[in-house]
């Protein structure tokens, strides 16, 4: 709200040449009481900065300003962003000198997502870096390499083990699984979405087929599911290279004209051991944000703890999400873990709470967040997108159409790469 209510606005003029428009929304004062700081970010890291002391913009007027932003690659090899902040020169009332009264972030070039082509690691000794596919076990399909072991449950097709350099990435007894549900928010309960969207809470996934093959020293596992309760088909494809990186493709095919509700989200969840406490990501932060509530969060590189992600709202509910993520890493104290990149900016969250523990069910029970016990795991959710929060009111209105996740076809591809 503070961001939306600010009275100084920056828009592009000629960004290639560092030109911006500054609009003074105030009716009765110019901008002489403020100075402007600006920073150019290259792939999330500061590359150039400056400060302008004399800002001459009359009330309700727009002025053009030129910044020395330097050379900006327009070919998409790097992402360049411009952060602008307006600050008080002198203290005013309760506000100290240097207080930020307005901010804006502009894209100097277009973001280009990384290639989703998964290659083998060439610098490894080929004789020691062969990927082995073991199909002989009755219950598990086993994929091994020099420093990793991955297992799939043959009965349901889900990945249930991801061990790299002796460290388990999946909590014992858990699986990497598709996820379409969130713990309903106060707004969701106000609109009855806990009932209207109920079909997406752990929908049945009947494994129809599971195939595997070794190709170019990579293992490819394909699993097909029928989802009768939501009249759809789900196909999961896993490509594993010789270093234990996994490319995951989740594809849902909806039935035309079927009467099925919207879903809360489309993505995957992977409960990890609780030791994975360190988060570093390049996306919107530092606070939680959602697709219709991220205006005040800037793209940047943030280092946080999983313990910092949970916000103790009065009543337990969905929280801790981040949007527009370019990459995300989760590591333990030894620096081991995974890095996730996707075909497009994605959403993610990591909490020491399960979705189930934050979900009060069909009826809002008015519980309290501090009463919810932490789980002995790190619940990592990776989403193509998650429905917005709405917030126009809390007794019926839901997120606007452009922020909903309607019943339709979806496909989501991301790559998990071991970090050591």
Short mmCIF file of C-alpha atoms in Angstrom, two decimals:
data_model
loop_
_atom_site.label_atom_id
_atom_site.label_comp_id
_atom_site.label_asym_id
_atom_site.label_seq_id
_atom_site.Cartn_x
_atom_site.Cartn_y
_atom_site.Cartn_z
CA UNK A 1 0.00 0.00 0.00
CA UNK A 2 2.85 2.36 0.82
CA UNK A 3 4.28 1.85 -2.64
CA UNK A 4 0.96 2.37 -4.43
CA UNK A 5 0.33 5.55 -2.41
CA UNK A 6 3.72 7.14 -3.15
CA UNK A 7 3.70 10.53 -4.87
CA UNK A 8 6.74 10.26 -7.14
CA UNK A 9 6.64 7.98 -10.17
CA UNK A 10 9.30 6.95 -12.67
CA UNK A 11 8.48 5.65 -16.16
CA UNK A 12 10.67 4.85 -19.17
CA UNK A 13 11.57 7.58 -21.64
CA UNK A 14 14.53 6.30 -23.66
CA UNK A 15 16.05 3.65 -21.39
CA UNK A 16 18.69 2.63 -23.91
CA UNK A 17 20.15 6.09 -23.45
CA UNK A 18 19.42 6.21 -19.73
CA UNK A 19 16.47 8.62 -20.02
CA UNK A 20 13.56 8.39 -17.59
CA UNK A 21 10.44 10.42 -16.88
CA UNK A 22 9.85 11.59 -13.30
CA UNK A 23 6.26 12.54 -12.43
CA UNK A 24 5.49 14.58 -9.32
CA UNK A 25 2.00 13.57 -8.18
CA UNK A 26 1.96 16.10 -5.34
CA UNK A 27 -0.39 19.05 -5.78
CA UNK A 28 1.39 21.67 -3.69
CA UNK A 29 5.11 20.93 -3.43
CA UNK A 30 7.96 20.39 -5.84
CA UNK A 31 10.67 17.74 -5.42
CA UNK A 32 13.45 19.99 -4.18
CA UNK A 33 13.28 18.39 -0.71
CA UNK A 34 14.47 15.05 -2.10
CA UNK A 35 17.51 13.54 -3.73
CA UNK A 36 17.51 10.52 -6.02
CA UNK A 37 19.73 7.43 -5.81
CA UNK A 38 19.87 4.98 -8.66
CA UNK A 39 21.53 1.60 -9.22
CA UNK A 40 21.92 -0.59 -12.27
CA UNK A 41 21.73 -4.30 -11.54
CA UNK A 42 23.36 -6.85 -13.82
CA UNK A 43 21.84 -10.29 -13.22
CA UNK A 44 20.75 -9.08 -9.81
CA UNK A 45 24.11 -7.64 -8.72
CA UNK A 46 24.94 -3.88 -8.52
CA UNK A 47 26.98 -2.79 -11.53
CA UNK A 48 26.74 1.02 -11.53
CA UNK A 49 25.16 3.66 -9.32
CA UNK A 50 24.70 7.39 -8.96
CA UNK A 51 23.02 10.19 -7.05
CA UNK A 52 21.21 13.33 -8.20
CA UNK A 53 20.80 16.12 -5.63
CA UNK A 54 18.87 18.72 -7.59
CA UNK A 55 15.48 17.42 -8.75
CA UNK A 56 13.43 20.11 -10.47
CA UNK A 57 9.90 18.82 -10.99
CA UNK A 58 6.95 21.10 -10.23
CA UNK A 59 3.69 19.79 -8.71
CA UNK A 60 1.66 17.64 -11.12
CA UNK A 61 4.42 17.91 -13.74
CA UNK A 62 6.75 15.44 -15.47
CA UNK A 63 10.43 16.04 -16.18
CA UNK A 64 12.91 14.00 -18.18
CA UNK A 65 16.17 12.99 -16.53
CA UNK A 66 19.26 11.31 -17.98
CA UNK A 67 21.28 8.76 -16.03
CA UNK A 68 24.68 7.38 -16.93
CA UNK A 69 23.57 3.74 -16.94
CA UNK A 70 26.48 2.59 -19.12
CA UNK A 71 26.38 -0.12 -21.77
CA UNK A 72 23.37 -2.41 -21.57
CA UNK A 73 23.32 -5.69 -23.46
CA UNK A 74 20.20 -5.89 -25.63
CA UNK A 75 20.81 -9.49 -26.77
CA UNK A 76 19.57 -11.06 -23.55
CA UNK A 77 22.97 -12.37 -22.41
CA UNK A 78 22.41 -10.61 -19.06
CA UNK A 79 19.42 -9.01 -17.38
CA UNK A 80 19.83 -5.31 -16.58
CA UNK A 81 17.51 -3.54 -14.14
CA UNK A 82 17.36 0.06 -12.93
CA UNK A 83 16.47 0.75 -9.29
CA UNK A 84 15.47 4.31 -8.42
CA UNK A 85 14.80 5.69 -4.92
CA UNK A 86 13.82 9.17 -3.76
CA UNK A 87 14.97 10.16 -0.25
CA UNK A 88 14.55 13.11 2.10
CA UNK A 89 17.42 15.58 2.27
CA UNK A 90 16.38 16.73 5.73
CA UNK A 91 14.22 15.35 8.51
CA UNK A 92 10.50 16.11 8.21
CA UNK A 93 8.22 15.45 11.17
CA UNK A 94 8.59 11.80 12.14
CA UNK A 95 10.71 11.00 9.07
CA UNK A 96 14.49 11.10 9.39
CA UNK A 97 16.86 12.49 6.78
CA UNK A 98 17.53 9.81 4.18
CA UNK A 99 14.07 8.24 4.54
CA UNK A 100 12.88 6.66 1.27
CA UNK A 101 9.58 8.12 0.11
CA UNK A 102 9.31 6.47 -3.32
CA UNK A 103 10.94 3.67 -5.30
CA UNK A 104 10.70 2.16 -8.74
CA UNK A 105 12.38 -0.63 -10.69
CA UNK A 106 12.57 -0.59 -14.49
CA UNK A 107 13.83 -3.25 -16.85
CA UNK A 108 16.59 -1.93 -19.11
CA UNK A 109 16.39 -4.98 -21.35
CA UNK A 110 14.21 -8.06 -21.75
CA UNK A 111 14.81 -11.07 -19.52
CA UNK A 112 15.82 -14.20 -21.40
CA UNK A 113 15.14 -17.51 -19.66
CA UNK A 114 17.93 -20.12 -19.75
CA UNK A 115 17.88 -23.02 -22.15
CA UNK A 116 16.18 -26.11 -20.81
CA UNK A 117 18.56 -28.38 -22.71
CA UNK A 118 20.13 -30.65 -20.12
CA UNK A 119 23.71 -31.55 -21.07
CA UNK A 120 26.09 -34.03 -19.51
CA UNK A 121 29.02 -32.66 -17.53
CA UNK A 122 31.93 -32.93 -19.95
CA UNK A 123 34.84 -32.17 -17.63
CA UNK A 124 34.22 -35.32 -15.63
CA UNK A 125 36.16 -38.49 -16.37
CA UNK A 126 33.86 -40.26 -18.82
CA UNK A 127 34.90 -43.66 -17.53
CA UNK A 128 33.73 -42.67 -14.05
CA UNK A 129 30.68 -40.65 -15.03
CA UNK A 130 28.42 -43.20 -16.65
CA UNK A 131 24.74 -43.10 -15.85
CA UNK A 132 23.41 -46.54 -14.91
CA UNK A 133 19.77 -47.62 -15.16
CA UNK A 134 18.76 -50.54 -12.92
CA UNK A 135 15.31 -51.95 -13.71
CA UNK A 136 15.65 -55.27 -11.86
CA UNK A 137 14.32 -54.19 -8.47
CA UNK A 138 10.68 -55.16 -7.93
CA UNK A 139 9.60 -51.90 -6.27
CA UNK A 140 12.04 -49.24 -7.44
CA UNK A 141 13.58 -47.98 -10.64
CA UNK A 142 17.13 -47.03 -9.70
CA UNK A 143 19.36 -44.53 -11.50
CA UNK A 144 22.96 -44.15 -10.33
CA UNK A 145 26.07 -42.22 -11.30
CA UNK A 146 29.44 -41.45 -9.83
CA UNK A 147 28.08 -39.33 -6.98
CA UNK A 148 24.30 -39.79 -7.01
CA UNK A 149 21.45 -42.24 -6.60
CA UNK A 150 17.87 -41.56 -7.69
CA UNK A 151 14.94 -43.89 -7.14
CA UNK A 152 11.41 -43.96 -8.53
CA UNK A 153 8.60 -45.90 -6.94
CA UNK A 154 7.41 -48.31 -9.63
CA UNK A 155 3.90 -48.45 -8.16
CA UNK A 156 3.11 -44.73 -8.35
CA UNK A 157 5.92 -43.41 -10.56
CA UNK A 158 7.07 -40.69 -8.16
CA UNK A 159 10.69 -39.92 -7.33
CA UNK A 160 11.24 -40.98 -3.73
CA UNK A 161 15.04 -40.72 -3.43
CA UNK A 162 17.45 -38.05 -4.63
CA UNK A 163 20.85 -38.59 -3.01
CA UNK A 164 23.85 -36.59 -4.19
CA UNK A 165 27.36 -36.75 -2.71
CA UNK A 166 25.95 -38.74 0.20
CA UNK A 167 23.25 -36.19 1.05
CA UNK A 168 19.53 -36.93 0.68
CA UNK A 169 17.59 -34.16 -1.00
CA UNK A 170 14.18 -35.77 -0.35
CA UNK A 171 13.03 -36.37 3.21
CA UNK A 172 12.83 -40.05 4.11
CA UNK A 173 9.35 -41.34 3.34
CA UNK A 174 8.46 -38.38 1.09
CA UNK A 175 8.33 -37.88 -2.69
CA UNK A 176 8.61 -35.25 -5.40
CA UNK A 177 4.95 -34.89 -6.36
CA UNK A 178 2.63 -32.66 -8.40
CA UNK A 179 0.84 -30.04 -6.30
CA UNK A 180 -2.32 -28.05 -7.05
CA UNK A 181 -3.38 -26.96 -3.56
CA UNK A 182 -2.50 -24.33 -0.99
CA UNK A 183 -3.57 -23.83 2.61
CA UNK A 184 -6.62 -21.58 2.10
CA UNK A 185 -6.16 -17.92 2.98
CA UNK A 186 -8.72 -15.83 4.84
CA UNK A 187 -9.90 -14.51 1.48
CA UNK A 188 -10.16 -18.06 0.11
CA UNK A 189 -12.38 -19.06 3.02
CA UNK A 190 -14.46 -15.92 2.56
CA UNK A 191 -15.16 -16.98 -1.02
CA UNK A 192 -15.67 -20.65 -0.11
CA UNK A 193 -12.75 -21.78 -2.26
CA UNK A 194 -11.83 -24.50 0.23
CA UNK A 195 -15.01 -26.22 -1.01
CA UNK A 196 -15.23 -24.94 -4.59
CA UNK A 197 -11.64 -26.00 -5.39
CA UNK A 198 -11.71 -29.18 -3.26
CA UNK A 199 -11.15 -31.49 -6.25
CA UNK A 200 -7.55 -30.22 -6.43
CA UNK A 201 -6.67 -31.19 -2.86
CA UNK A 202 -4.61 -34.36 -3.40
CA UNK A 203 -6.54 -35.50 -6.49
CA UNK A 204 -6.27 -39.16 -7.41
CA UNK A 205 -3.43 -39.89 -9.85
CA UNK A 206 -3.78 -43.35 -11.35
CA UNK A 207 -0.50 -44.46 -12.86
CA UNK A 208 -1.31 -45.77 -16.35
CA UNK A 209 2.18 -46.38 -17.72
CA UNK A 210 5.83 -45.96 -16.84
CA UNK A 211 8.68 -46.25 -19.30
CA UNK A 212 12.40 -45.70 -18.99
CA UNK A 213 15.39 -45.73 -21.30
CA UNK A 214 19.06 -44.86 -21.41
CA UNK A 215 19.92 -42.42 -24.18
CA UNK A 216 23.19 -40.54 -24.73
CA UNK A 217 24.32 -41.38 -21.19
CA UNK A 218 21.11 -39.88 -19.78
CA UNK A 219 18.15 -41.69 -18.27
CA UNK A 220 14.67 -40.66 -19.40
CA UNK A 221 11.69 -41.71 -17.28
CA UNK A 222 8.15 -41.05 -18.50
CA UNK A 223 5.06 -41.64 -16.38
CA UNK A 224 1.44 -41.18 -17.49
CA UNK A 225 -1.44 -40.68 -15.05
CA UNK A 226 -5.20 -40.54 -15.27
CA UNK A 227 -6.80 -37.96 -12.98
CA UNK A 228 -10.50 -38.91 -13.02
CA UNK A 229 -11.63 -36.51 -10.29
CA UNK A 230 -10.52 -33.53 -12.39
CA UNK A 231 -11.16 -35.09 -15.82
CA UNK A 232 -7.55 -34.77 -16.93
CA UNK A 233 -4.36 -36.53 -17.89
CA UNK A 234 -0.97 -35.87 -16.38
CA UNK A 235 2.37 -36.73 -17.92
CA UNK A 236 5.62 -36.53 -15.99
CA UNK A 237 9.00 -36.68 -17.73
CA UNK A 238 12.34 -36.86 -15.92
CA UNK A 239 15.68 -36.52 -17.70
CA UNK A 240 18.75 -37.31 -15.57
CA UNK A 241 22.28 -36.48 -16.68
CA UNK A 242 25.62 -38.00 -15.63
CA UNK A 243 26.05 -35.53 -12.74
CA UNK A 244 22.67 -36.12 -11.13
CA UNK A 245 20.89 -33.04 -12.48
CA UNK A 246 17.21 -33.68 -13.16
CA UNK A 247 15.04 -31.99 -15.76
CA UNK A 248 11.38 -32.28 -14.77
CA UNK A 249 8.46 -31.66 -17.12
CA UNK A 250 4.94 -31.66 -15.71
CA UNK A 251 2.21 -31.62 -18.36
CA UNK A 252 -1.51 -31.54 -17.62
CA UNK A 253 -4.10 -32.04 -20.35
CA UNK A 254 -7.63 -30.91 -19.53
CA UNK A 255 -10.79 -32.43 -20.99
CA UNK A 256 -12.57 -30.01 -23.25
CA UNK A 257 -15.91 -28.77 -21.89
CA UNK A 258 -15.43 -30.57 -18.56
CA UNK A 259 -16.95 -28.73 -15.61
CA UNK A 260 -13.96 -28.52 -13.27
CA UNK A 261 -13.05 -25.68 -10.90
CA UNK A 262 -9.99 -23.48 -11.02
CA UNK A 263 -6.91 -24.70 -9.17
CA UNK A 264 -4.89 -22.87 -6.54
CA UNK A 265 -1.55 -23.55 -8.19
CA UNK A 266 0.24 -25.67 -10.77
CA UNK A 267 3.58 -27.02 -9.71
CA UNK A 268 5.49 -29.57 -7.64
CA UNK A 269 6.40 -30.00 -3.99
CA UNK A 270 9.46 -31.75 -2.61
CA UNK A 271 9.72 -32.18 1.17
CA UNK A 272 13.44 -31.99 2.00
CA UNK A 273 15.26 -32.72 5.26
CA UNK A 274 15.02 -29.80 7.70
CA UNK A 275 18.79 -29.25 7.49
CA UNK A 276 18.20 -27.42 4.20
CA UNK A 277 17.86 -24.05 5.87
CA UNK A 278 19.76 -21.65 3.58
CA UNK A 279 17.97 -19.93 0.70
CA UNK A 280 19.51 -17.81 -2.01
CA UNK A 281 17.34 -16.69 -4.88
CA UNK A 282 17.16 -14.22 -7.72
CA UNK A 283 13.59 -12.98 -7.83
CA UNK A 284 11.20 -10.65 -6.05
CA UNK A 285 11.86 -10.01 -2.38
CA UNK A 286 12.74 -9.68 0.35
CA UNK A 287 9.22 -10.12 1.78
CA UNK A 288 6.63 -12.68 0.68
CA UNK A 289 4.80 -11.76 -2.51
CA UNK A 290 2.15 -13.10 -4.89
CA UNK A 291 1.31 -12.38 -8.51
CA UNK A 292 -1.25 -9.71 -7.59
CA UNK A 293 0.66 -8.42 -4.55
CA UNK A 294 4.27 -7.90 -5.66
CA UNK A 295 4.43 -4.24 -6.71
CA UNK A 296 6.59 -3.20 -3.75
CA UNK A 297 9.08 -6.06 -4.13
CA UNK A 298 12.11 -5.57 -6.36
CA UNK A 299 13.95 -8.17 -8.38
CA UNK A 300 17.30 -8.89 -6.81
CA UNK A 301 19.47 -11.54 -5.19
CA UNK A 302 18.42 -12.35 -1.64
CA UNK A 303 19.98 -14.55 1.05
CA UNK A 304 17.54 -15.79 3.67
CA UNK A 305 16.79 -18.61 6.09
CA UNK A 306 13.85 -21.00 5.86
CA UNK A 307 13.00 -20.02 9.44
CA UNK A 308 12.47 -16.44 8.21
CA UNK A 309 9.92 -17.43 5.56
CA UNK A 310 6.93 -18.19 7.77
CA UNK A 311 4.78 -15.21 8.70
CA UNK A 312 2.71 -15.80 11.82
CA UNK A 313 -0.64 -14.51 10.61
CA UNK A 314 -3.36 -14.58 13.28
CA UNK A 315 -4.78 -17.68 11.62
CA UNK A 316 -2.61 -20.31 9.88
CA UNK A 317 -2.79 -20.11 6.09
CA UNK A 318 -0.71 -20.02 2.92
CA UNK A 319 2.31 -17.71 3.18
CA UNK A 320 5.98 -17.22 2.34
CA UNK A 321 5.73 -17.29 -1.45
CA UNK A 322 8.13 -15.46 -3.82
CA UNK A 323 7.42 -14.63 -7.48
CA UNK A 324 9.32 -13.93 -10.72
CA UNK A 325 12.17 -16.20 -9.66
CA UNK A 326 15.06 -16.66 -12.10
CA UNK A 327 16.94 -19.18 -9.92
CA UNK A 328 16.62 -20.57 -6.41
CA UNK A 329 19.04 -22.56 -4.25
CA UNK A 330 18.43 -24.48 -1.04
CA UNK A 331 21.51 -25.67 0.84
CA UNK A 332 22.51 -27.07 4.22
CA UNK A 333 25.27 -25.87 6.54
CA UNK A 334 27.86 -27.75 4.46
CA UNK A 335 26.80 -25.93 1.30
CA UNK A 336 25.22 -29.02 -0.27
CA UNK A 337 21.83 -28.78 -1.91
CA UNK A 338 20.06 -28.01 -5.17
CA UNK A 339 19.65 -25.10 -7.56
CA UNK A 340 16.44 -24.73 -9.56
CA UNK A 341 15.99 -22.87 -12.83
CA UNK A 342 12.92 -22.95 -15.07
CA UNK A 343 11.81 -22.20 -18.61
CA UNK A 344 10.28 -18.91 -17.38
CA UNK A 345 10.21 -16.94 -14.13
CA UNK A 346 8.49 -19.11 -11.52
CA UNK A 347 7.21 -19.04 -7.94
CA UNK A 348 8.62 -20.90 -4.95
CA UNK A 349 8.47 -21.19 -1.20
CA UNK A 350 10.25 -23.14 1.51
CA UNK A 351 8.75 -23.59 4.96
CA UNK A 352 9.25 -25.78 8.01
CA UNK A 353 5.52 -26.43 7.80
CA UNK A 354 3.48 -28.73 5.60
CA UNK A 355 0.54 -27.48 3.57
CA UNK A 356 -1.68 -29.84 5.55
CA UNK A 357 -0.65 -28.35 8.91
CA UNK A 358 -1.63 -24.84 7.76
CA UNK A 359 -4.94 -25.99 6.21
CA UNK A 360 -7.92 -25.82 8.58
CA UNK A 361 -10.06 -27.91 6.26
CA UNK A 362 -13.60 -27.39 5.04
CA UNK A 363 -14.45 -24.91 7.81
CA UNK A 364 -12.32 -22.08 9.14
CA UNK A 365 -11.50 -23.09 12.70
CA UNK A 366 -9.93 -19.78 13.72
CA UNK A 367 -6.81 -21.44 15.01
CA UNK A 368 -3.60 -19.55 15.76
CA UNK A 369 -0.34 -19.77 13.85
CA UNK A 370 1.90 -20.14 16.95
CA UNK A 371 -0.07 -23.29 17.85
CA UNK A 372 0.96 -25.05 14.63
CA UNK A 373 3.96 -27.27 15.24
CA UNK A 374 6.88 -27.11 12.88
CA UNK A 375 7.49 -30.17 10.75
CA UNK A 376 10.88 -31.87 10.78
CA UNK A 377 11.40 -31.04 7.13
CA UNK A 378 11.74 -28.19 4.65
CA UNK A 379 8.67 -28.18 2.42
CA UNK A 380 9.91 -26.87 -0.93
CA UNK A 381 7.20 -25.83 -3.41
CA UNK A 382 8.11 -25.04 -7.03
CA UNK A 383 5.27 -23.55 -9.08
CA UNK A 384 4.69 -22.47 -12.63
CA UNK A 385 2.17 -20.11 -11.04
CA UNK A 386 -0.03 -19.71 -7.99
CA UNK A 387 -3.37 -17.97 -7.81
CA UNK A 388 -3.35 -14.41 -6.52
CA UNK A 389 -4.71 -13.32 -3.15
CA UNK A 390 -7.56 -11.09 -4.24
CA UNK A 391 -7.92 -8.66 -1.30
CA UNK A 392 -10.68 -6.53 -2.85
CA UNK A 393 -12.76 -7.85 0.00
CA UNK A 394 -12.58 -10.91 2.26
CA UNK A 395 -16.12 -12.21 1.96
CA UNK A 396 -16.58 -13.30 -1.65
CA UNK A 397 -14.31 -11.59 -4.15
CA UNK A 398 -11.42 -13.64 -5.47
CA UNK A 399 -8.35 -12.69 -7.50
CA UNK A 400 -9.00 -10.96 -10.79
CA UNK A 401 -9.16 -13.23 -13.88
CA UNK A 402 -5.59 -12.51 -14.97
CA UNK A 403 -4.36 -13.74 -11.57
CA UNK A 404 -6.39 -16.95 -11.46
CA UNK A 405 -5.33 -20.47 -12.49
CA UNK A 406 -8.29 -21.68 -14.58
CA UNK A 407 -8.95 -25.27 -15.57
CA UNK A 408 -6.86 -25.63 -18.74
CA UNK A 409 -3.78 -27.29 -20.23
CA UNK A 410 -0.51 -26.51 -18.46
CA UNK A 411 3.12 -27.47 -18.93
CA UNK A 412 5.98 -26.66 -16.58
CA UNK A 413 9.67 -27.49 -17.04
CA UNK A 414 12.46 -26.90 -14.54
CA UNK A 415 15.93 -28.27 -13.85
CA UNK A 416 17.30 -29.25 -10.44
CA UNK A 417 21.09 -29.20 -10.33
CA UNK A 418 23.13 -30.44 -7.36
CA UNK A 419 25.07 -27.79 -5.45
CA UNK A 420 28.19 -28.72 -3.52
#
